[in-house]
């Protein structure tokens, strides 16, 4: 008898354990039990890619980082197709530059930098966040550090915000604002000129040397040292000039045709 009782007790224990296991599995599947310990980096802290006002935005004084593969910066739209750029170029008026008389960057194109897209961040910080990798922000907008691969040279720059270091990375207007002023922007409204000056398609984060070297040059007088980027650069110039109803000079037109014809 004792042996039979022990056997019945053992069988009962086995069934009890199996029942508990099945019940636990059902509760876990239904989400009523907590999962096993997760990676803290994936489950805690603010979302580095959230925009202003999104849940999990870092508050003032906090930092967040976002990383991507290092590569030359790109504007927000896809790279223009060379053949399409040539067709668009053929639609642009060709004539000489108007006088630069009266040109004033701030008065004509607005303060650098505005928030024309009303996302809560000024254009410079928007472009830095777009074009740099390993970005660290203070609050939702202010980019404090990051890495730039300048599209104009291919060189890598470690960006750190500061009075003596911020200028190492500059925001270039692909169609320079003075060039725009002399090729039709004088006829635009103030709102359209401010849109042109802050249009992400007309902006690249670049190295300080290239931006200083280019100044207000067009395709006939300045092109990026990185030859592999020239098709993208000129394609964006054509797109921007068409978008804002600007014209090209004869020399500029011919230089654009040469660049796009080799793409």
Short mmCIF file of C-alpha atoms in Angstrom, two decimals:
data_model
loop_
_atom_site.label_atom_id
_atom_site.label_comp_id
_atom_site.label_asym_id
_atom_site.label_seq_id
_atom_site.Cartn_x
_atom_site.Cartn_y
_atom_site.Cartn_z
CA UNK A 1 0.00 0.00 0.00
CA UNK A 2 2.68 2.58 0.83
CA UNK A 3 4.26 1.97 -2.58
CA UNK A 4 0.94 2.54 -4.37
CA UNK A 5 0.35 5.73 -2.39
CA UNK A 6 3.82 7.00 -3.28
CA UNK A 7 3.16 6.26 -6.96
CA UNK A 8 -0.17 8.12 -6.86
CA UNK A 9 1.52 11.06 -5.10
CA UNK A 10 4.30 11.18 -7.71
CA UNK A 11 1.79 11.11 -10.59
CA UNK A 12 -0.21 13.89 -8.96
CA UNK A 13 2.96 16.00 -8.59
CA UNK A 14 3.84 15.55 -12.24
CA UNK A 15 0.35 16.61 -13.36
CA UNK A 16 0.49 19.62 -11.00
CA UNK A 17 3.84 20.78 -12.42
CA UNK A 18 2.61 20.36 -16.00
CA UNK A 19 -0.55 22.34 -15.17
CA UNK A 20 1.44 25.20 -13.68
CA UNK A 21 3.76 25.28 -16.69
CA UNK A 22 0.84 25.42 -19.15
CA UNK A 23 -0.86 28.19 -17.15
CA UNK A 24 2.34 30.23 -16.98
CA UNK A 25 2.86 29.94 -20.75
CA UNK A 26 -0.71 31.11 -21.40
CA UNK A 27 -0.30 34.13 -19.11
CA UNK A 28 3.03 35.09 -20.70
CA UNK A 29 1.56 34.82 -24.21
CA UNK A 30 -1.29 37.09 -23.20
CA UNK A 31 1.18 39.71 -21.95
CA UNK A 32 0.08 39.32 -18.29
CA UNK A 33 3.55 38.37 -17.09
CA UNK A 34 6.66 40.56 -17.48
CA UNK A 35 9.22 39.44 -20.09
CA UNK A 36 12.71 38.39 -19.24
CA UNK A 37 15.17 41.25 -18.49
CA UNK A 38 15.62 43.38 -21.66
CA UNK A 39 18.47 45.50 -22.95
CA UNK A 40 18.26 48.84 -21.10
CA UNK A 41 19.38 50.74 -24.21
CA UNK A 42 16.34 49.50 -26.10
CA UNK A 43 13.74 50.03 -23.38
CA UNK A 44 14.74 53.11 -21.43
CA UNK A 45 15.69 56.71 -22.10
CA UNK A 46 14.34 59.19 -24.65
CA UNK A 47 13.95 58.31 -28.29
CA UNK A 48 16.83 60.12 -30.04
CA UNK A 49 14.92 60.36 -33.28
CA UNK A 50 11.76 61.92 -31.84
CA UNK A 51 10.81 65.37 -33.08
CA UNK A 52 9.80 68.30 -30.91
CA UNK A 53 6.74 67.53 -28.86
CA UNK A 54 6.95 63.78 -29.48
CA UNK A 55 6.71 61.37 -26.55
CA UNK A 56 10.11 60.82 -25.00
CA UNK A 57 11.69 64.06 -26.24
CA UNK A 58 14.70 65.04 -24.14
CA UNK A 59 14.07 68.17 -22.14
CA UNK A 60 16.38 71.20 -21.96
CA UNK A 61 19.81 70.29 -20.69
CA UNK A 62 19.50 66.59 -21.55
CA UNK A 63 21.18 64.89 -24.48
CA UNK A 64 20.20 62.31 -27.07
CA UNK A 65 22.17 60.70 -29.87
CA UNK A 66 21.34 59.31 -33.30
CA UNK A 67 23.73 57.39 -35.55
CA UNK A 68 23.81 56.45 -39.21
CA UNK A 69 26.39 55.12 -41.63
CA UNK A 70 29.05 57.73 -42.44
CA UNK A 71 28.60 59.06 -45.94
CA UNK A 72 28.52 62.45 -47.64
CA UNK A 73 25.51 64.54 -46.76
CA UNK A 74 22.42 64.60 -48.94
CA UNK A 75 19.51 67.00 -49.25
CA UNK A 76 16.10 65.75 -48.22
CA UNK A 77 14.97 64.66 -51.68
CA UNK A 78 16.63 61.91 -53.77
CA UNK A 79 19.62 62.82 -55.91
CA UNK A 80 18.46 64.37 -59.19
CA UNK A 81 18.74 62.21 -62.30
CA UNK A 82 21.30 63.67 -64.73
CA UNK A 83 19.12 63.23 -67.81
CA UNK A 84 16.14 64.77 -66.02
CA UNK A 85 18.36 67.63 -64.85
CA UNK A 86 19.49 68.29 -68.42
CA UNK A 87 15.88 68.41 -69.58
CA UNK A 88 14.99 70.78 -66.76
CA UNK A 89 18.04 72.93 -67.48
CA UNK A 90 16.83 73.35 -71.06
CA UNK A 91 13.71 75.07 -69.71
CA UNK A 92 15.60 77.74 -67.75
CA UNK A 93 16.06 81.20 -69.25
CA UNK A 94 19.65 82.03 -70.22
CA UNK A 95 20.79 85.63 -69.78
CA UNK A 96 23.34 87.80 -68.04
CA UNK A 97 23.41 88.59 -64.33
CA UNK A 98 21.51 91.53 -62.96
CA UNK A 99 23.49 94.07 -60.90
CA UNK A 100 24.08 93.18 -57.25
CA UNK A 101 23.00 96.70 -56.28
CA UNK A 102 21.05 96.70 -53.03
CA UNK A 103 21.85 93.09 -52.13
CA UNK A 104 21.56 92.51 -48.37
CA UNK A 105 21.56 88.94 -47.09
CA UNK A 106 19.49 89.63 -43.96
CA UNK A 107 17.11 92.18 -45.43
CA UNK A 108 16.50 90.21 -48.65
CA UNK A 109 16.57 86.58 -47.44
CA UNK A 110 15.86 86.83 -43.72
CA UNK A 111 17.96 86.23 -40.64
CA UNK A 112 20.18 83.18 -40.60
CA UNK A 113 18.59 80.89 -39.58
CA UNK A 114 14.80 80.86 -39.55
CA UNK A 115 12.29 78.10 -38.76
CA UNK A 116 10.30 78.22 -41.99
CA UNK A 117 8.95 74.68 -41.60
CA UNK A 118 7.64 75.49 -38.09
CA UNK A 119 9.07 72.33 -36.53
CA UNK A 120 10.47 74.28 -33.58
CA UNK A 121 14.10 74.07 -34.77
CA UNK A 122 16.03 76.60 -36.84
CA UNK A 123 17.31 75.58 -40.29
CA UNK A 124 20.98 75.26 -39.31
CA UNK A 125 20.19 72.72 -36.60
CA UNK A 126 17.82 70.89 -38.96
CA UNK A 127 20.58 70.53 -41.58
CA UNK A 128 23.23 69.55 -39.03
CA UNK A 129 20.90 66.85 -37.67
CA UNK A 130 20.21 65.62 -41.21
CA UNK A 131 23.76 65.63 -42.58
CA UNK A 132 25.89 64.67 -39.56
CA UNK A 133 26.13 61.22 -38.05
CA UNK A 134 26.59 60.26 -34.38
CA UNK A 135 24.55 63.37 -33.57
CA UNK A 136 24.18 64.50 -29.96
CA UNK A 137 21.58 67.15 -29.15
CA UNK A 138 20.93 69.38 -26.17
CA UNK A 139 17.16 69.45 -25.98
CA UNK A 140 15.09 68.63 -29.07
CA UNK A 141 16.97 70.88 -31.54
CA UNK A 142 20.44 72.08 -30.56
CA UNK A 143 23.11 69.87 -32.18
CA UNK A 144 26.17 69.87 -29.93
CA UNK A 145 28.41 67.23 -31.51
CA UNK A 146 28.48 64.94 -34.53
CA UNK A 147 30.57 63.74 -37.44
CA UNK A 148 30.45 65.21 -40.95
CA UNK A 149 31.79 63.67 -44.12
CA UNK A 150 31.89 66.81 -46.24
CA UNK A 151 30.26 66.14 -49.62
CA UNK A 152 32.52 68.74 -51.23
CA UNK A 153 35.82 67.07 -50.27
CA UNK A 154 35.10 63.65 -48.77
CA UNK A 155 36.99 64.71 -45.65
CA UNK A 156 35.75 63.84 -42.16
CA UNK A 157 35.17 66.54 -39.54
CA UNK A 158 34.42 65.99 -35.87
CA UNK A 159 31.92 68.74 -35.11
CA UNK A 160 31.72 70.31 -31.65
CA UNK A 161 29.51 73.32 -31.00
CA UNK A 162 31.45 76.25 -29.56
CA UNK A 163 32.58 79.80 -30.23
CA UNK A 164 35.82 78.66 -31.89
CA UNK A 165 34.69 75.32 -33.31
CA UNK A 166 31.17 75.72 -34.75
CA UNK A 167 32.49 77.36 -37.93
CA UNK A 168 34.38 74.21 -38.90
CA UNK A 169 31.07 72.93 -40.27
CA UNK A 170 29.07 75.46 -42.29
CA UNK A 171 25.77 75.33 -44.17
CA UNK A 172 26.27 76.09 -47.85
CA UNK A 173 23.57 77.43 -50.15
CA UNK A 174 23.95 75.30 -53.27
CA UNK A 175 22.60 78.23 -55.26
CA UNK A 176 24.40 81.05 -53.45
CA UNK A 177 22.06 83.75 -52.24
CA UNK A 178 23.88 86.56 -54.01
CA UNK A 179 23.82 84.50 -57.21
CA UNK A 180 20.08 83.95 -56.69
CA UNK A 181 19.62 87.70 -56.16
CA UNK A 182 21.38 88.43 -59.45
CA UNK A 183 19.50 85.77 -61.44
CA UNK A 184 15.90 86.52 -60.60
CA UNK A 185 15.36 86.49 -56.82
CA UNK A 186 14.96 90.27 -56.81
CA UNK A 187 11.58 89.65 -58.42
CA UNK A 188 10.44 87.19 -55.73
CA UNK A 189 8.40 88.04 -52.67
CA UNK A 190 10.12 88.24 -49.29
CA UNK A 191 8.41 85.00 -48.24
CA UNK A 192 9.70 83.18 -51.35
CA UNK A 193 13.23 84.46 -50.80
CA UNK A 194 13.18 83.30 -47.18
CA UNK A 195 11.92 79.91 -48.35
CA UNK A 196 14.78 79.70 -50.86
CA UNK A 197 17.36 80.57 -48.18
CA UNK A 198 16.03 77.82 -45.89
CA UNK A 199 15.06 75.18 -48.46
CA UNK A 200 16.73 71.86 -47.47
CA UNK A 201 17.14 71.05 -51.16
CA UNK A 202 19.39 74.10 -51.45
CA UNK A 203 21.48 73.33 -48.36
CA UNK A 204 24.38 71.06 -47.49
CA UNK A 205 26.49 70.92 -44.34
CA UNK A 206 30.07 71.27 -45.61
CA UNK A 207 33.62 72.01 -44.53
CA UNK A 208 34.56 75.60 -43.78
CA UNK A 209 37.27 75.80 -46.45
CA UNK A 210 34.98 74.83 -49.33
CA UNK A 211 32.27 77.27 -48.31
CA UNK A 212 34.77 80.13 -48.01
CA UNK A 213 36.34 79.20 -51.34
CA UNK A 214 33.01 79.05 -53.17
CA UNK A 215 31.61 82.36 -51.85
CA UNK A 216 28.87 83.34 -54.37
CA UNK A 217 30.23 81.27 -57.24
CA UNK A 218 28.08 79.44 -59.75
CA UNK A 219 28.88 76.25 -61.68
CA UNK A 220 31.06 78.21 -64.12
CA UNK A 221 33.37 79.51 -61.38
CA UNK A 222 33.31 76.85 -58.65
CA UNK A 223 32.65 73.13 -58.34
CA UNK A 224 33.26 70.73 -55.42
CA UNK A 225 36.74 69.20 -55.25
CA UNK A 226 35.09 65.77 -54.89
CA UNK A 227 34.36 65.08 -58.56
CA UNK A 228 32.00 62.23 -57.70
CA UNK A 229 29.66 64.70 -56.04
CA UNK A 230 29.49 67.21 -58.87
CA UNK A 231 26.51 65.59 -60.59
CA UNK A 232 24.48 65.78 -57.38
CA UNK A 233 25.65 69.34 -56.73
CA UNK A 234 24.77 70.67 -60.18
CA UNK A 235 21.53 68.68 -60.25
CA UNK A 236 20.43 70.42 -57.07
CA UNK A 237 21.36 73.81 -58.54
CA UNK A 238 19.17 73.16 -61.57
CA UNK A 239 16.28 71.96 -59.41
CA UNK A 240 16.46 75.00 -57.12
CA UNK A 241 16.73 77.48 -60.01
CA UNK A 242 13.69 75.93 -61.67
CA UNK A 243 11.72 75.80 -58.41
CA UNK A 244 12.22 79.52 -57.71
CA UNK A 245 12.02 80.68 -61.32
CA UNK A 246 15.64 81.84 -61.54
CA UNK A 247 17.75 81.99 -64.68
CA UNK A 248 21.29 80.87 -65.59
CA UNK A 249 24.05 82.81 -67.32
CA UNK A 250 25.49 81.49 -70.60
CA UNK A 251 28.74 80.39 -68.90
CA UNK A 252 26.81 78.79 -66.04
CA UNK A 253 24.53 76.96 -68.45
CA UNK A 254 27.45 75.56 -70.43
CA UNK A 255 29.26 74.44 -67.27
CA UNK A 256 26.14 72.66 -66.06
CA UNK A 257 25.75 70.88 -69.41
CA UNK A 258 29.38 69.70 -69.23
CA UNK A 259 29.03 68.33 -65.71
CA UNK A 260 25.66 66.62 -66.27
CA UNK A 261 26.82 65.23 -69.62
CA UNK A 262 29.56 63.25 -67.83
CA UNK A 263 27.31 61.74 -65.17
#
